[in-house]
Short mmCIF file of C-alpha atoms in Angstrom, two decimals:
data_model
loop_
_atom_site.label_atom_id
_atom_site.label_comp_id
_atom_site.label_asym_id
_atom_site.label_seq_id
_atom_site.Cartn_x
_atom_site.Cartn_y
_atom_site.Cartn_z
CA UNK A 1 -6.58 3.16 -9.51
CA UNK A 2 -8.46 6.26 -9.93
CA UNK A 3 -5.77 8.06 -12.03
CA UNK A 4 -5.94 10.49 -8.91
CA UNK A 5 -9.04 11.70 -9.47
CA UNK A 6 -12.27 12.04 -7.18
CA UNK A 7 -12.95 10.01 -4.01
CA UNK A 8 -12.66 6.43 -3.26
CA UNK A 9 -12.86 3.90 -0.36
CA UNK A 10 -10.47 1.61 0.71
CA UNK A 11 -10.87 -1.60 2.62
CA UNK A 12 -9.60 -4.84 4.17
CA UNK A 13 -11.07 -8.05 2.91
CA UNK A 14 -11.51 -9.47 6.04
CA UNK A 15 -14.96 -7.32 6.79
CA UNK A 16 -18.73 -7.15 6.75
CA UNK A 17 -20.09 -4.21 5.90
CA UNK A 18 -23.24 -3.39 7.86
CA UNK A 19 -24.90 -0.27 6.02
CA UNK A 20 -25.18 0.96 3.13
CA UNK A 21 -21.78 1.95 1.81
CA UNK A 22 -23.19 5.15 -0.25
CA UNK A 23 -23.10 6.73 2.85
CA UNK A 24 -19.73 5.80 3.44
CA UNK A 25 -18.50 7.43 0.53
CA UNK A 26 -20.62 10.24 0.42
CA UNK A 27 -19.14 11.95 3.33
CA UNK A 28 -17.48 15.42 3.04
CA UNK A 29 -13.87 15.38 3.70
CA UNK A 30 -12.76 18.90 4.66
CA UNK A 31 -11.19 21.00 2.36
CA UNK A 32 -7.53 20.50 3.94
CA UNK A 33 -7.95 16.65 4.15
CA UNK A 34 -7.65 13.60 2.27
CA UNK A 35 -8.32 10.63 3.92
CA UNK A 36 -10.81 9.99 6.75
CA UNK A 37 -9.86 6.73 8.60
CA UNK A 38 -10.43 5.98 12.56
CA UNK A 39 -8.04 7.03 15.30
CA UNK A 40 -6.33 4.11 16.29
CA UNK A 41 -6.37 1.02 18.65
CA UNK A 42 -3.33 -0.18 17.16
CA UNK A 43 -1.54 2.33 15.62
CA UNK A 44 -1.90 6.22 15.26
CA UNK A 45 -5.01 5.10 12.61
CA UNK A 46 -6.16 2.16 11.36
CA UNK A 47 -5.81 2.42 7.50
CA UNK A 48 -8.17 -0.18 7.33
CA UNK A 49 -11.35 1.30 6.18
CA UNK A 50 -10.39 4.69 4.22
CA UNK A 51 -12.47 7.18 2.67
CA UNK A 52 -9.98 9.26 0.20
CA UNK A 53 -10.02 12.30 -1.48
CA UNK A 54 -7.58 10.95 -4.42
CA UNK A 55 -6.51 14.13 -5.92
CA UNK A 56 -4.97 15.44 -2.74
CA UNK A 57 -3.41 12.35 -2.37
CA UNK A 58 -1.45 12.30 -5.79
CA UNK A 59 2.38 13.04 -4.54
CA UNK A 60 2.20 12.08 -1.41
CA UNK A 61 1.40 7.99 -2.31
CA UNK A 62 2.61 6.16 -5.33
CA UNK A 63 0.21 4.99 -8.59
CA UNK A 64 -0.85 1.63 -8.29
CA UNK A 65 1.81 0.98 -11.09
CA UNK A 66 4.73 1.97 -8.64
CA UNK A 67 3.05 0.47 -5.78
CA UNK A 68 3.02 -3.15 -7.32
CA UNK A 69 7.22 -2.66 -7.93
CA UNK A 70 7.57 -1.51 -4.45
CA UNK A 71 9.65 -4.86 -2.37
CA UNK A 72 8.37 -5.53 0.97
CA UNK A 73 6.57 -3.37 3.51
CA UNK A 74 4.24 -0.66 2.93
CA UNK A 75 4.59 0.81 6.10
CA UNK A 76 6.98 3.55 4.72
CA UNK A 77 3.83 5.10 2.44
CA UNK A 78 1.72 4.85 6.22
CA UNK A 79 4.71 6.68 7.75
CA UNK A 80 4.59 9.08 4.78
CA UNK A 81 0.80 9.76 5.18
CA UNK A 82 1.15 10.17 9.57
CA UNK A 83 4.20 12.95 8.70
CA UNK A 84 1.07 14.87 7.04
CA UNK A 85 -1.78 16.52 8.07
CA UNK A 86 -4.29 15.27 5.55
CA UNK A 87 -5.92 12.47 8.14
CA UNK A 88 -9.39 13.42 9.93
CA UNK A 89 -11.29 11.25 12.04
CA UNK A 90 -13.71 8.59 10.55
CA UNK A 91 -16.63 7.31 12.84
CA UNK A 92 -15.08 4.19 14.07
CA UNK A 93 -18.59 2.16 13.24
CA UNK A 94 -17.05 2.41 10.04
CA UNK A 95 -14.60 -0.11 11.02
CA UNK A 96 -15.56 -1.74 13.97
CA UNK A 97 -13.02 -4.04 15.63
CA UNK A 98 -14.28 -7.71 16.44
CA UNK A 99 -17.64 -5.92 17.71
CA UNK A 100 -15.81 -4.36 20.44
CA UNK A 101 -18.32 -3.92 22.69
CA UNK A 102 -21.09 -2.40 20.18
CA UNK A 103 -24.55 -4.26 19.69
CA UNK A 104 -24.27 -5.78 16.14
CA UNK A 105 -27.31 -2.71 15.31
CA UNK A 106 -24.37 -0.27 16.18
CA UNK A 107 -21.58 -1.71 13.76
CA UNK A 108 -21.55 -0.08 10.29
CA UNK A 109 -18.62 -1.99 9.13
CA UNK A 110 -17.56 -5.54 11.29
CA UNK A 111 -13.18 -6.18 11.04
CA UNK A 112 -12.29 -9.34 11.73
CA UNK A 113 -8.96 -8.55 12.98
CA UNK A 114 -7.82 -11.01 14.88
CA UNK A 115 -6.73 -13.89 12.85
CA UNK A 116 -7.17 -16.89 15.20
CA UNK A 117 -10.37 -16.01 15.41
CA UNK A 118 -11.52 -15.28 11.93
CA UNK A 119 -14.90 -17.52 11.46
CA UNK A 120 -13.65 -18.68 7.71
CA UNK A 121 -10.45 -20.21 9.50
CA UNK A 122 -7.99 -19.40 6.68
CA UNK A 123 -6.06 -21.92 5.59
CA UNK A 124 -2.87 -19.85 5.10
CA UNK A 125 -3.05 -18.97 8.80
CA UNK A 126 -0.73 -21.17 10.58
CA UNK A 127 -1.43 -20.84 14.58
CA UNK A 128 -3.62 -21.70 16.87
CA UNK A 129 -7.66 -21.22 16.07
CA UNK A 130 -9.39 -20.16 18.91
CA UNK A 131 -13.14 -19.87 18.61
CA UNK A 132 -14.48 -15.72 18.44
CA UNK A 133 -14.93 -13.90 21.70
CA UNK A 134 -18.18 -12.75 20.55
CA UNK A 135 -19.83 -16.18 19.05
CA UNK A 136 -23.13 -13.87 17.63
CA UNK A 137 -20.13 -11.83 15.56
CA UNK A 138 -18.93 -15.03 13.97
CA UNK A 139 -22.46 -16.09 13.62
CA UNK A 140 -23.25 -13.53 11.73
CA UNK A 141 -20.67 -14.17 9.21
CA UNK A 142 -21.61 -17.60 9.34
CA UNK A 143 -25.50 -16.56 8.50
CA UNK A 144 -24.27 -14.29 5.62
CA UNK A 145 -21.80 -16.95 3.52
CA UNK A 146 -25.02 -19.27 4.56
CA UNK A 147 -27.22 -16.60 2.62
CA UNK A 148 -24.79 -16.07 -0.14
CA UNK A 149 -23.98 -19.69 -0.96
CA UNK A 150 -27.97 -20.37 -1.06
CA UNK A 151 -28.45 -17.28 -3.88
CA UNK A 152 -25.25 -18.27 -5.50
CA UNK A 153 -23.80 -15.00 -4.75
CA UNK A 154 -20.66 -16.84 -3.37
CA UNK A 155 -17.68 -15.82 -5.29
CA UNK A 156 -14.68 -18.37 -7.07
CA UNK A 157 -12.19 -17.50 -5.65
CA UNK A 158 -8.84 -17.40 -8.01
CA UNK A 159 -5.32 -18.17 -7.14
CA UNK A 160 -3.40 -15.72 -5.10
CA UNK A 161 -2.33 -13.40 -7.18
CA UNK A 162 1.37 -13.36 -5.07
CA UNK A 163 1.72 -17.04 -4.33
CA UNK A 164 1.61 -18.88 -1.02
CA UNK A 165 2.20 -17.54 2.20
CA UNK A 166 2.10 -18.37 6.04
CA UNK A 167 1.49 -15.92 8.66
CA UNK A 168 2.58 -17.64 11.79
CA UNK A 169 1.32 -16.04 15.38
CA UNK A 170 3.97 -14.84 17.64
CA UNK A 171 4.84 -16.55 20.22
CA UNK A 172 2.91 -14.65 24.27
CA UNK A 173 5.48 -13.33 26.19
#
């Protein structure tokens, strides 16, 4: 989206941010790196909040034009980026898991990751809802759409731009 050029920050939808996202971005990636994103609770990193040096990056990931022909999972370009040595270490307040166990005045950037939790409830999502473990987390989203929707700030939201979809939650073991 960036024709490769400068920096840029990537991020899920399903997020608050906390702080002022200049600061974010203004971080210094070194020289040999190009993308800062946190070590992992998941995976080896959690691509979920990015901070990206673009021009390093050009050969290693597709254009946006080849990534919107690409079928199915994008876990092959993750793969691709792991094989490297371009990741460093991003502050995890910077994407801060369900709270985790961080006063909300410690989270830069609040993930709603889990999805039975999510305080919006998303219609797509087709499992059980189960309220948030941390009810002042959810609050807080709920005191922020609250906030927008009184300064119409709220956005219309459009169609999908890939159709329908369920995401069903697997069944506990």
């Amino acid at each position: 989206a960036c024709n490769f050029e400068g920096k840029a920050i990537y991020m899920d939808v399903d997020m608050i941010n906390l702080r002022d996202i200049s600061e974010l971005f203004n971080l210094d990636l070194n020289d040999n790196k190009a993308i800062l994103a946190r070590t992992g609770t998941r995976w080896d990193y959690e691509f979920c909040v990015m901070l990206m040096d673009c021009e390093k990056l050009k050969g290693i990931i597709p254009s946006v034009k080849d990534l919107r022909k690409l079928k199915g999972n994008f876990r092959s370009i993750q793969n691709r980026l792991l094989e490297t040595d371009l990741i460093d270490n991003l502050d995890p307040r910077w994407n801060c898991l369900d709270g985790e166990e961080r006063d909300i005045s410690e989270i830069w950037h609040l993930h709603f990751t889990k999805m039975s939790s999510q305080p919006w409830k998303p219609a797509w999502f087709t499992g059980i809802p189960e309220e948030h473990e941390r009810p002042e987390i959810a609050d807080l989203w709920q005191e922020y759409k609250s906030e927008a929707l009184a300064n119409a700030w709220w956005p219309k939201v459009p169609k999908p731009p890939f159709g329908k979809f369920k995401i069903r939650q697997s069944k506990k073991k």
